[in-house]
Short mmCIF file of C-alpha atoms and ligand atoms in Angstrom, two decimals:
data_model
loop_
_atom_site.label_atom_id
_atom_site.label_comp_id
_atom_site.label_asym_id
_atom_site.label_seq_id
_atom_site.Cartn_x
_atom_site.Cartn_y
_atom_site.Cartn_z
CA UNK A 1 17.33 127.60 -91.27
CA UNK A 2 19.67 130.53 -91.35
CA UNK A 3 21.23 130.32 -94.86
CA UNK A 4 17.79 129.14 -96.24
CA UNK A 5 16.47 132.39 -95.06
CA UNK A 6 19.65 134.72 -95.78
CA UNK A 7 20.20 132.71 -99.17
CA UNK A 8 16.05 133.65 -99.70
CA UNK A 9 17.04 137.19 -99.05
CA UNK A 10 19.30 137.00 -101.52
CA UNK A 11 16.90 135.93 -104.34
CA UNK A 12 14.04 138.22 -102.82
CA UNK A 13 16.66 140.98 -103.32
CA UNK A 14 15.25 142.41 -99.83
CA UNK A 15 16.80 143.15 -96.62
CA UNK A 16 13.85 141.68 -95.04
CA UNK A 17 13.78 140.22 -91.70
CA UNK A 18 10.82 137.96 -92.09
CA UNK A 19 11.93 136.45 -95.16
CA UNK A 20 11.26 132.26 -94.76
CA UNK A 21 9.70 129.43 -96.30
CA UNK A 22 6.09 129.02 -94.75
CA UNK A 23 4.94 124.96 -95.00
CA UNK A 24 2.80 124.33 -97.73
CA UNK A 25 2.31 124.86 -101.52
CA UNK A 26 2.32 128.62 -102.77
CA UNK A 27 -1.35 129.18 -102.57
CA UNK A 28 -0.47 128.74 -98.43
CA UNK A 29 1.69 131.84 -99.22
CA UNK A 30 -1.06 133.77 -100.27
CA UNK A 31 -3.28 132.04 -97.51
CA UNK A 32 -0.75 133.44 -95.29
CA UNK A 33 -0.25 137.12 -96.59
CA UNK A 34 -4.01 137.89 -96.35
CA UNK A 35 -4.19 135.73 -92.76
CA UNK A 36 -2.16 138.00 -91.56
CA UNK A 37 -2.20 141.10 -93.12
CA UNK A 38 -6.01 141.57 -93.15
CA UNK A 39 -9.09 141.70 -90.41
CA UNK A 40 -12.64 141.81 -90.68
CA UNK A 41 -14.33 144.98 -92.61
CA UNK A 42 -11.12 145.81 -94.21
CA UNK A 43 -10.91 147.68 -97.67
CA UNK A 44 -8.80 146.24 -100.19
CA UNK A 45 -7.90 146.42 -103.91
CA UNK A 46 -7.11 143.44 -105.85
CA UNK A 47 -6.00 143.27 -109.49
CA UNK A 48 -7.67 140.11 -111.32
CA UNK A 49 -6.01 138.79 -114.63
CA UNK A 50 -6.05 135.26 -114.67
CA UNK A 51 -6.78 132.19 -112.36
CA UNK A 52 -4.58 133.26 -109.25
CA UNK A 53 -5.99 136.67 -108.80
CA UNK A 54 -9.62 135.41 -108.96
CA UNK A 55 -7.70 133.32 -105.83
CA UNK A 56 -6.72 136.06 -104.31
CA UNK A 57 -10.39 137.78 -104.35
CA UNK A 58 -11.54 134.63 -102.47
CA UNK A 59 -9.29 134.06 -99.77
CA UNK A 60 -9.11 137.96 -99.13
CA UNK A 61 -12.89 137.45 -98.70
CA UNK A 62 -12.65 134.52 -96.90
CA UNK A 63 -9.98 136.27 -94.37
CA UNK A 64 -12.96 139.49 -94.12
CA UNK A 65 -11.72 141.62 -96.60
CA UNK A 66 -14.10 144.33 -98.74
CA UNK A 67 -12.36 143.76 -102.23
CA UNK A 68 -12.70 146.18 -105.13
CA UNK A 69 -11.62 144.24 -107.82
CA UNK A 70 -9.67 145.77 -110.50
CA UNK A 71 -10.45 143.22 -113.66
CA UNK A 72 -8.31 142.97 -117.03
CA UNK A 73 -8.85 141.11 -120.00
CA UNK A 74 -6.81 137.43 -119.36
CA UNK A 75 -3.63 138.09 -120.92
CA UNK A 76 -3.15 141.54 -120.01
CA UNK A 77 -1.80 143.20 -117.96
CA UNK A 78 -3.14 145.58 -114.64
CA UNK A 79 -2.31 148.92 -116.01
CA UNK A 80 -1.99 151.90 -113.36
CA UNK A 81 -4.54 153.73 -114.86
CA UNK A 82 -6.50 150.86 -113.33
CA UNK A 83 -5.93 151.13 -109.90
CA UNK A 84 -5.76 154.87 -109.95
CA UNK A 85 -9.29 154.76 -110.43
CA UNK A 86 -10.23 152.40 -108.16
CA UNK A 87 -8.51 154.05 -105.18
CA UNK A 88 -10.74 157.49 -106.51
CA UNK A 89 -13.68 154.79 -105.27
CA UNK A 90 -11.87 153.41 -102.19
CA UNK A 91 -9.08 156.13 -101.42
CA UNK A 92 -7.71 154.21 -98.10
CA UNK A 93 -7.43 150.79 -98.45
CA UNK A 94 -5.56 148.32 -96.11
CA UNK A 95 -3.40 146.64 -99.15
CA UNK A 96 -3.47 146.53 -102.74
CA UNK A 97 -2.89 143.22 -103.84
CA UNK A 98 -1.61 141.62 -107.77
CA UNK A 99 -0.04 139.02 -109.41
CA UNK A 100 3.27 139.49 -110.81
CA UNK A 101 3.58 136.92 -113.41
CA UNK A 102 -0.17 135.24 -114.38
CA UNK A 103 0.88 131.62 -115.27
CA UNK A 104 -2.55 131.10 -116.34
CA UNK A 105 -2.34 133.77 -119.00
CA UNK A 106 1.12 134.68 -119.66
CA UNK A 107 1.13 138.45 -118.57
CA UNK A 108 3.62 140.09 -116.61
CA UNK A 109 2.19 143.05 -114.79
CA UNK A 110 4.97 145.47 -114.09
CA UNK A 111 5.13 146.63 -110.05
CA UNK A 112 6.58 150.00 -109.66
CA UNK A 113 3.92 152.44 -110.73
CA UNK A 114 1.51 149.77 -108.98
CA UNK A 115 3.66 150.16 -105.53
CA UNK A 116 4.17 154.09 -106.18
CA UNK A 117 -0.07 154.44 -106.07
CA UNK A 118 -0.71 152.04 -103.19
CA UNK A 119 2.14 153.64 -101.03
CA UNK A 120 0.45 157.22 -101.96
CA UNK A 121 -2.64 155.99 -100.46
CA UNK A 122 -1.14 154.24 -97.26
CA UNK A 123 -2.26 150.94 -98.58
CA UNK A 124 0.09 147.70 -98.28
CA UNK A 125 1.77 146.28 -101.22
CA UNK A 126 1.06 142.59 -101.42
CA UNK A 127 2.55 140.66 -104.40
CA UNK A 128 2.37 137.28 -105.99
CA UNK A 129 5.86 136.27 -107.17
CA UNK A 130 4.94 132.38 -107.49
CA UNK A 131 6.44 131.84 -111.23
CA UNK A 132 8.38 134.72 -111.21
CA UNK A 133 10.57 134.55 -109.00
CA UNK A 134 13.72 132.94 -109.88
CA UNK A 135 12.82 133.17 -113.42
CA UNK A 136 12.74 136.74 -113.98
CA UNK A 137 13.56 139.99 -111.65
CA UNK A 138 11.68 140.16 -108.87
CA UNK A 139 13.30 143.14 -106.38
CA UNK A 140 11.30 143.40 -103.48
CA UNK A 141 12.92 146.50 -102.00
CA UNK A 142 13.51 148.29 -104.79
CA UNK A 143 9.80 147.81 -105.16
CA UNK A 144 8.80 148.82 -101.89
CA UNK A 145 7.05 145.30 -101.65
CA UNK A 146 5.43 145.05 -98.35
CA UNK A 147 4.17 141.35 -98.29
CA UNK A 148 5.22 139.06 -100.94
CA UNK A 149 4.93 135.08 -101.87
CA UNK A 150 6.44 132.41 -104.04
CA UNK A 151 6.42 128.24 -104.50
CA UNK A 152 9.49 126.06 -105.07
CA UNK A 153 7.90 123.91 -108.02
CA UNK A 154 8.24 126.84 -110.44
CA UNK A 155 11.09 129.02 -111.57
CA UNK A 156 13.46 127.61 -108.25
CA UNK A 157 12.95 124.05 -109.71
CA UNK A 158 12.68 122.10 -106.39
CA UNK A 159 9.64 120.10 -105.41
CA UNK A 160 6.67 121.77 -103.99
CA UNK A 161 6.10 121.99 -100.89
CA UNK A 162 6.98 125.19 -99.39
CA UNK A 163 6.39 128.87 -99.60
CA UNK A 164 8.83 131.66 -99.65
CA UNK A 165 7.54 134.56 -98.19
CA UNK A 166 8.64 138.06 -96.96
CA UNK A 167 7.19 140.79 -95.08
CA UNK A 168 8.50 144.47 -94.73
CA UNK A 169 8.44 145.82 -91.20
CA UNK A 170 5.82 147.80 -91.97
CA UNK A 171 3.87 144.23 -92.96
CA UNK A 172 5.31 142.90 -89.84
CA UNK A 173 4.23 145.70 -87.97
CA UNK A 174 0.60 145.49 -89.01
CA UNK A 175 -0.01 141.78 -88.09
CA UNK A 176 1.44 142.67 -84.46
CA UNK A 177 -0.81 145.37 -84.11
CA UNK A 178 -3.69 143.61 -85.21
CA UNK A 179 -7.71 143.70 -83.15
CA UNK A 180 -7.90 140.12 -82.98
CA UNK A 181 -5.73 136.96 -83.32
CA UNK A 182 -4.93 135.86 -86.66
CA UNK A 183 -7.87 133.43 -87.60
CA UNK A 184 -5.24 130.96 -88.62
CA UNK A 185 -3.12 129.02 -85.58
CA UNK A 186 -0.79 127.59 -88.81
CA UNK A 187 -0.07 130.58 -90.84
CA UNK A 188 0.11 133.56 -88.30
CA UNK A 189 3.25 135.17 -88.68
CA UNK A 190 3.47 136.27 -84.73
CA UNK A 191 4.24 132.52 -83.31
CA UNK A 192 5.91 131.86 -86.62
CA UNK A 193 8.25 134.33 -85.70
CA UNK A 194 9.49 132.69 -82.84
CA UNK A 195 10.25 129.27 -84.74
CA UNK A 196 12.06 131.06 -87.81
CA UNK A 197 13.48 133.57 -85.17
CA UNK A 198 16.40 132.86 -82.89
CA UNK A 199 14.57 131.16 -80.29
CA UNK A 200 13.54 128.20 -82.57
CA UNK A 201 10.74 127.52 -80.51
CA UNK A 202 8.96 124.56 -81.54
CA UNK A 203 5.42 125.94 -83.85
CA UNK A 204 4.82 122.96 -85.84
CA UNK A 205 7.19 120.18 -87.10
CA UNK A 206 8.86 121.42 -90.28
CA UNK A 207 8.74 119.39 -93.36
CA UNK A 208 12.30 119.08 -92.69
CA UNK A 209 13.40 116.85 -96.35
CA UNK A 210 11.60 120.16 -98.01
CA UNK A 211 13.58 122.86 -96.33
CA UNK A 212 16.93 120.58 -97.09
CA UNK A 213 15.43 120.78 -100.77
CA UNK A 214 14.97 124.35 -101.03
CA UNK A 215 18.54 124.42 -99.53
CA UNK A 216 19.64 123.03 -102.03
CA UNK A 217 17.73 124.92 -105.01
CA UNK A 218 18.28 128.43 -103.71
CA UNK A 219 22.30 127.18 -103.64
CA UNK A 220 22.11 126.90 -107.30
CA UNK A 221 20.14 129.43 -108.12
CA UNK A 222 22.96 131.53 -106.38
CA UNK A 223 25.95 129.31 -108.26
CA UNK A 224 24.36 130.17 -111.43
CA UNK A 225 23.38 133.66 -110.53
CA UNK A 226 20.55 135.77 -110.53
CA UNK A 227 21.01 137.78 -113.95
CA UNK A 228 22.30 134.94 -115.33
CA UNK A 229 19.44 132.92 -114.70
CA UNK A 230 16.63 135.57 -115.92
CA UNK A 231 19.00 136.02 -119.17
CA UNK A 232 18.60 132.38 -119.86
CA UNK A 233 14.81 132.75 -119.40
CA UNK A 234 14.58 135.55 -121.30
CA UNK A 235 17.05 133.82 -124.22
CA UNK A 236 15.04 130.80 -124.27
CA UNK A 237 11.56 132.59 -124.49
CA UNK A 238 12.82 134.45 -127.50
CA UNK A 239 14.48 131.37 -129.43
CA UNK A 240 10.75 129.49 -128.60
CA UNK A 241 8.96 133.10 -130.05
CA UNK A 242 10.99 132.88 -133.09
CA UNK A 243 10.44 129.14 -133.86
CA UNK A 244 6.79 129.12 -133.40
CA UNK A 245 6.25 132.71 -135.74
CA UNK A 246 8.14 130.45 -138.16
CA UNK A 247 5.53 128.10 -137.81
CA UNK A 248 2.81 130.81 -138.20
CA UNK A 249 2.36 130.81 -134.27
CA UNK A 250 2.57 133.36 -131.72
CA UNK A 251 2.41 134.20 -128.44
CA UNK A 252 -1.24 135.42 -127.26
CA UNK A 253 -0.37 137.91 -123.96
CA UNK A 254 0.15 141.36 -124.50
CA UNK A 255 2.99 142.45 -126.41
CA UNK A 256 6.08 143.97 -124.09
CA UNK A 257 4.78 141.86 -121.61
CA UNK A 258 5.30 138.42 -122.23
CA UNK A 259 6.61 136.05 -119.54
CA UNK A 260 9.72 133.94 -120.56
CA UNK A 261 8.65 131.32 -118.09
CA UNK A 262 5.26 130.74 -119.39
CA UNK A 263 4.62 130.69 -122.56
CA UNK A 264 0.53 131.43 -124.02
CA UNK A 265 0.75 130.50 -127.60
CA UNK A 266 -2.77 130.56 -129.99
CA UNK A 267 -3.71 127.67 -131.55
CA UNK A 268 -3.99 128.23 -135.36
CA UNK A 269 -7.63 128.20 -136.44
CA UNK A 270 -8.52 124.13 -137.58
CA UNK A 271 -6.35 122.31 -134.60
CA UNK A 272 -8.42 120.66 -131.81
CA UNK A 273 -5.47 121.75 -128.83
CA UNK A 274 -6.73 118.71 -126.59
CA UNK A 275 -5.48 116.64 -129.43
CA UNK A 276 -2.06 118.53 -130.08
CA UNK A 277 -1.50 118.62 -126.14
CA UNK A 278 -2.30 114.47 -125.80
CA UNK A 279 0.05 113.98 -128.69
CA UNK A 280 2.69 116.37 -127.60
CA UNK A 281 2.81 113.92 -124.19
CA UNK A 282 2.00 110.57 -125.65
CA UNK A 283 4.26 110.88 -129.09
CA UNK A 284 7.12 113.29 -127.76
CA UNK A 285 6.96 113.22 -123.77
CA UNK A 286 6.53 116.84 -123.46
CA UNK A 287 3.33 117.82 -121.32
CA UNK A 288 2.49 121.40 -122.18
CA UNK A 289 -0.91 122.79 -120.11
CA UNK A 290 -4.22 123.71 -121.17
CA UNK A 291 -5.49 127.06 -121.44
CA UNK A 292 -8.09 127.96 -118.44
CA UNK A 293 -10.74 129.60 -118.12
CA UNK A 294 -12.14 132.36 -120.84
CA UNK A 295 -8.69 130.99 -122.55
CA UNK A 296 -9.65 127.47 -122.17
CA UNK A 297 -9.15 125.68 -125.84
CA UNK A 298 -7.73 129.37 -127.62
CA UNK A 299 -4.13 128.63 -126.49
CA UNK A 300 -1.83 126.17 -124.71
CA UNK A 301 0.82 126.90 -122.08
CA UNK A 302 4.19 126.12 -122.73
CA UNK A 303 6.44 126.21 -119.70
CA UNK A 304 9.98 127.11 -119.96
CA UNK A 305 10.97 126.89 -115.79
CA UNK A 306 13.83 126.97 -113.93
CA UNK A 307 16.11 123.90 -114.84
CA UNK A 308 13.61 123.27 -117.58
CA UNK A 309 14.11 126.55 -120.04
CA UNK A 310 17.08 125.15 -121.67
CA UNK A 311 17.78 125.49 -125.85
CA UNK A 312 17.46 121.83 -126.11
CA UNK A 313 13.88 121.66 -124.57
CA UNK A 314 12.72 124.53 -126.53
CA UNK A 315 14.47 122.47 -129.92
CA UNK A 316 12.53 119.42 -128.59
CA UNK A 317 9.35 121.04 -128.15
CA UNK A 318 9.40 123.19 -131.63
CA UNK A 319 10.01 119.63 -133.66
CA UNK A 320 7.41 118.18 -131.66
CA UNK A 321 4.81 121.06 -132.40
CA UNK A 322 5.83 121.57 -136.14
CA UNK A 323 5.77 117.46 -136.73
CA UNK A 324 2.06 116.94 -134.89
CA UNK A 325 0.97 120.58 -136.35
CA UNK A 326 2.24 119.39 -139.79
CA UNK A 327 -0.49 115.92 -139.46
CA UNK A 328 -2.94 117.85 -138.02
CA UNK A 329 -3.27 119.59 -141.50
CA UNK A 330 -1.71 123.23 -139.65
CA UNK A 331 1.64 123.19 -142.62
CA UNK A 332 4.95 124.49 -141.53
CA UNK A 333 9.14 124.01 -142.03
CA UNK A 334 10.52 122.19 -139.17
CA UNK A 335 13.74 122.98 -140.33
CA UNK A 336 13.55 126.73 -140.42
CA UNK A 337 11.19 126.36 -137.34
CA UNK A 338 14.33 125.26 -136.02
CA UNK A 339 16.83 127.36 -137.62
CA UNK A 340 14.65 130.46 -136.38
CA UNK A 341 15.01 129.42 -132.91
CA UNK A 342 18.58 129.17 -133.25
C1 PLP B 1 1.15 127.98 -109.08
C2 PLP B 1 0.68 129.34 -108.66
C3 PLP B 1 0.03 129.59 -107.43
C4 PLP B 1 -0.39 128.49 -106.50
O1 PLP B 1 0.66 127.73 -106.07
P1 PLP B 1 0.44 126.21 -105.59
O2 PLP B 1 1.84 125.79 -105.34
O3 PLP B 1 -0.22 125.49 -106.72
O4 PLP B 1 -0.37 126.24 -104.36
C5 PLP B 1 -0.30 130.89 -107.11
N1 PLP B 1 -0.01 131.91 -107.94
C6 PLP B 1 0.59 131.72 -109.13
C7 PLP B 1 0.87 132.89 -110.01
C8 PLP B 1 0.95 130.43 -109.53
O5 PLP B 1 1.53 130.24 -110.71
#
């Protein structure tokens, strides 16, 4: 339990006490952030891009919360300008609260000017680092992060099951000072503590074969190292971005900030995408995901994860693509496809 939580420090980048894995998927993460973090009647900001802030809106609301949401168009980003006006409407909220990386869309919202305006205002920084973490920088203290939540499945590459979390004292701080109990036995952070702490008092029984697995994962996310890994990321994003503008493709999130982990691609006018993404799995093996939402049949998702973004998936998929694209009547060069990638 110790190295998982120092070795979680170290991919957090954070000094953080209260840095563990909480049980459950990452949506328990963000279950547990707000548990904790908010109380009836509270004010708070929320930045909505994409599937998982929408999430956030409702378990903030579910937890008591007042949200102000701050909406983008999916596949942007949440631009400062953004929340600046919203705290001219609420000036003192308890926590502002964004996703880092939208899977759904492919955006990656930058933190620092979000974490500068929230601090200003005494509000909480609360951050949803589910698919970027491990994937691409994530520096929690350097960003003044005060609560902040991941999964294993994504950019770690371990099976899900567990949530990495971290809370800065001044998080912690807040939950111990709180009216009333958190409403959740499970997920409040106080008798958590005391499990994760040195007293290993017994909470609930951890899902033991997942902690051994995220062990395991953070070890070789370490072995390989954390620049390293984000350079391959960012390497393989940019070999798939070449190969599909080949193709006459590209990437549908807002330029400069494009994830390398998830990649929103447009689907050229003519091509059914339920079709392309059946044939992608039943011809070639390769599942890609659907586009949700407003973006639901405008783009597919094509993940490049952890252990997954490798040059030889990203050759796999582009020959996949160009060969259904070139049947479904949408012409292109697999060859320079592939050459462009290179
Ligand atoms: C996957 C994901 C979640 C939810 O995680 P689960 O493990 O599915 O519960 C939350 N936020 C983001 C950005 C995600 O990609």
């Amino acid at each position: 339990m110790e190295e998982i939580k120092s070795m979680l420090r170290a991919v957090f980048l954070t000094k953080n006490d209260m840095t563990f894995p909480v049980s459950g998927t990452g949506s328990a993460g963000m279950e547990f952030c707000f548990a904790n973090l908010i109380e009836r009647g509270d004010e708070v900001i929320i930045g909505v891009n994409g599937v998982f802030g929408t999430r956030m809106v409702d378990v903030a609301e579910r937890c008591g919360a007042k949200v102000t949401k701050v909406e983008s168009p999916w596949g942007k980003i949440i631009d400062p300008q953004q929340i600046a006006a919203a705290l001219k409407i609420v000036p003192r909220p308890k926590l502002v609260a964004f996703v880092h990386a939208e899977t759904s869309t492919g955006a990656l919202t930058p933190v620092e000017e979000l974490s500068k305006l929230a601090h200003d205002a005494g509000a909480l920084l609360l951050l949803d680092a589910v698919t970027s973490l491990g994937g691409c920088p994530v520096r929690v203290d350097d960003w003044n992060v005060d609560a902040i939540y991941s999964g294993t499945q994504k950019c770690l590459s371990c099976p899900p099951g567990l949530s990495p979390v971290s809370l800065s004292p001044r998080a912690l701080e807040t939950a111990a000072k709180r009216r009333d109990k958190v409403q959740s036995w499970y997920l409040d952070v106080n008798l958590l503590a005391n499990y994760w702490g040195q007293e290993r008092v017994y909470h609930h029984t951890a899902p033991i074969s997942m902690n051994y697995a995220l062990h395991e994962a953070l070890r070789l996310v370490l072995e390989e190292g954390l620049e390293n890994r984000w350079r391959r990321h960012e390497e393989n994003h940019l070999a798939l971005k070449a190969g599909l503008k080949s193709m006459g493709l590209e990437i549908s999130s807002q330029e400069g900030h494009q994830l390398w982990q998830l990649n929103a691609v447009r689907v050229p006018e003519g091509v059914d995408e339920a079709v392309l993404r059946k044939r992608m799995l039943i011809d070639f093996n390769i599942e890609i995901g659907a586009g949700l939402g407003p973006l639901k049949g405008k783009i597919v998702r094509i993940g490049l994860m952890g252990h997954t973004s490798s040059k030889s998936n990203v050759h796999e998929c582009l020959r996949a693509l160009s060969h259904i694209l070139n049947e479904l009547g949408h012409k292109n060069d697999t060859v320079a496809a592939l050459a462009a990638a290179a």
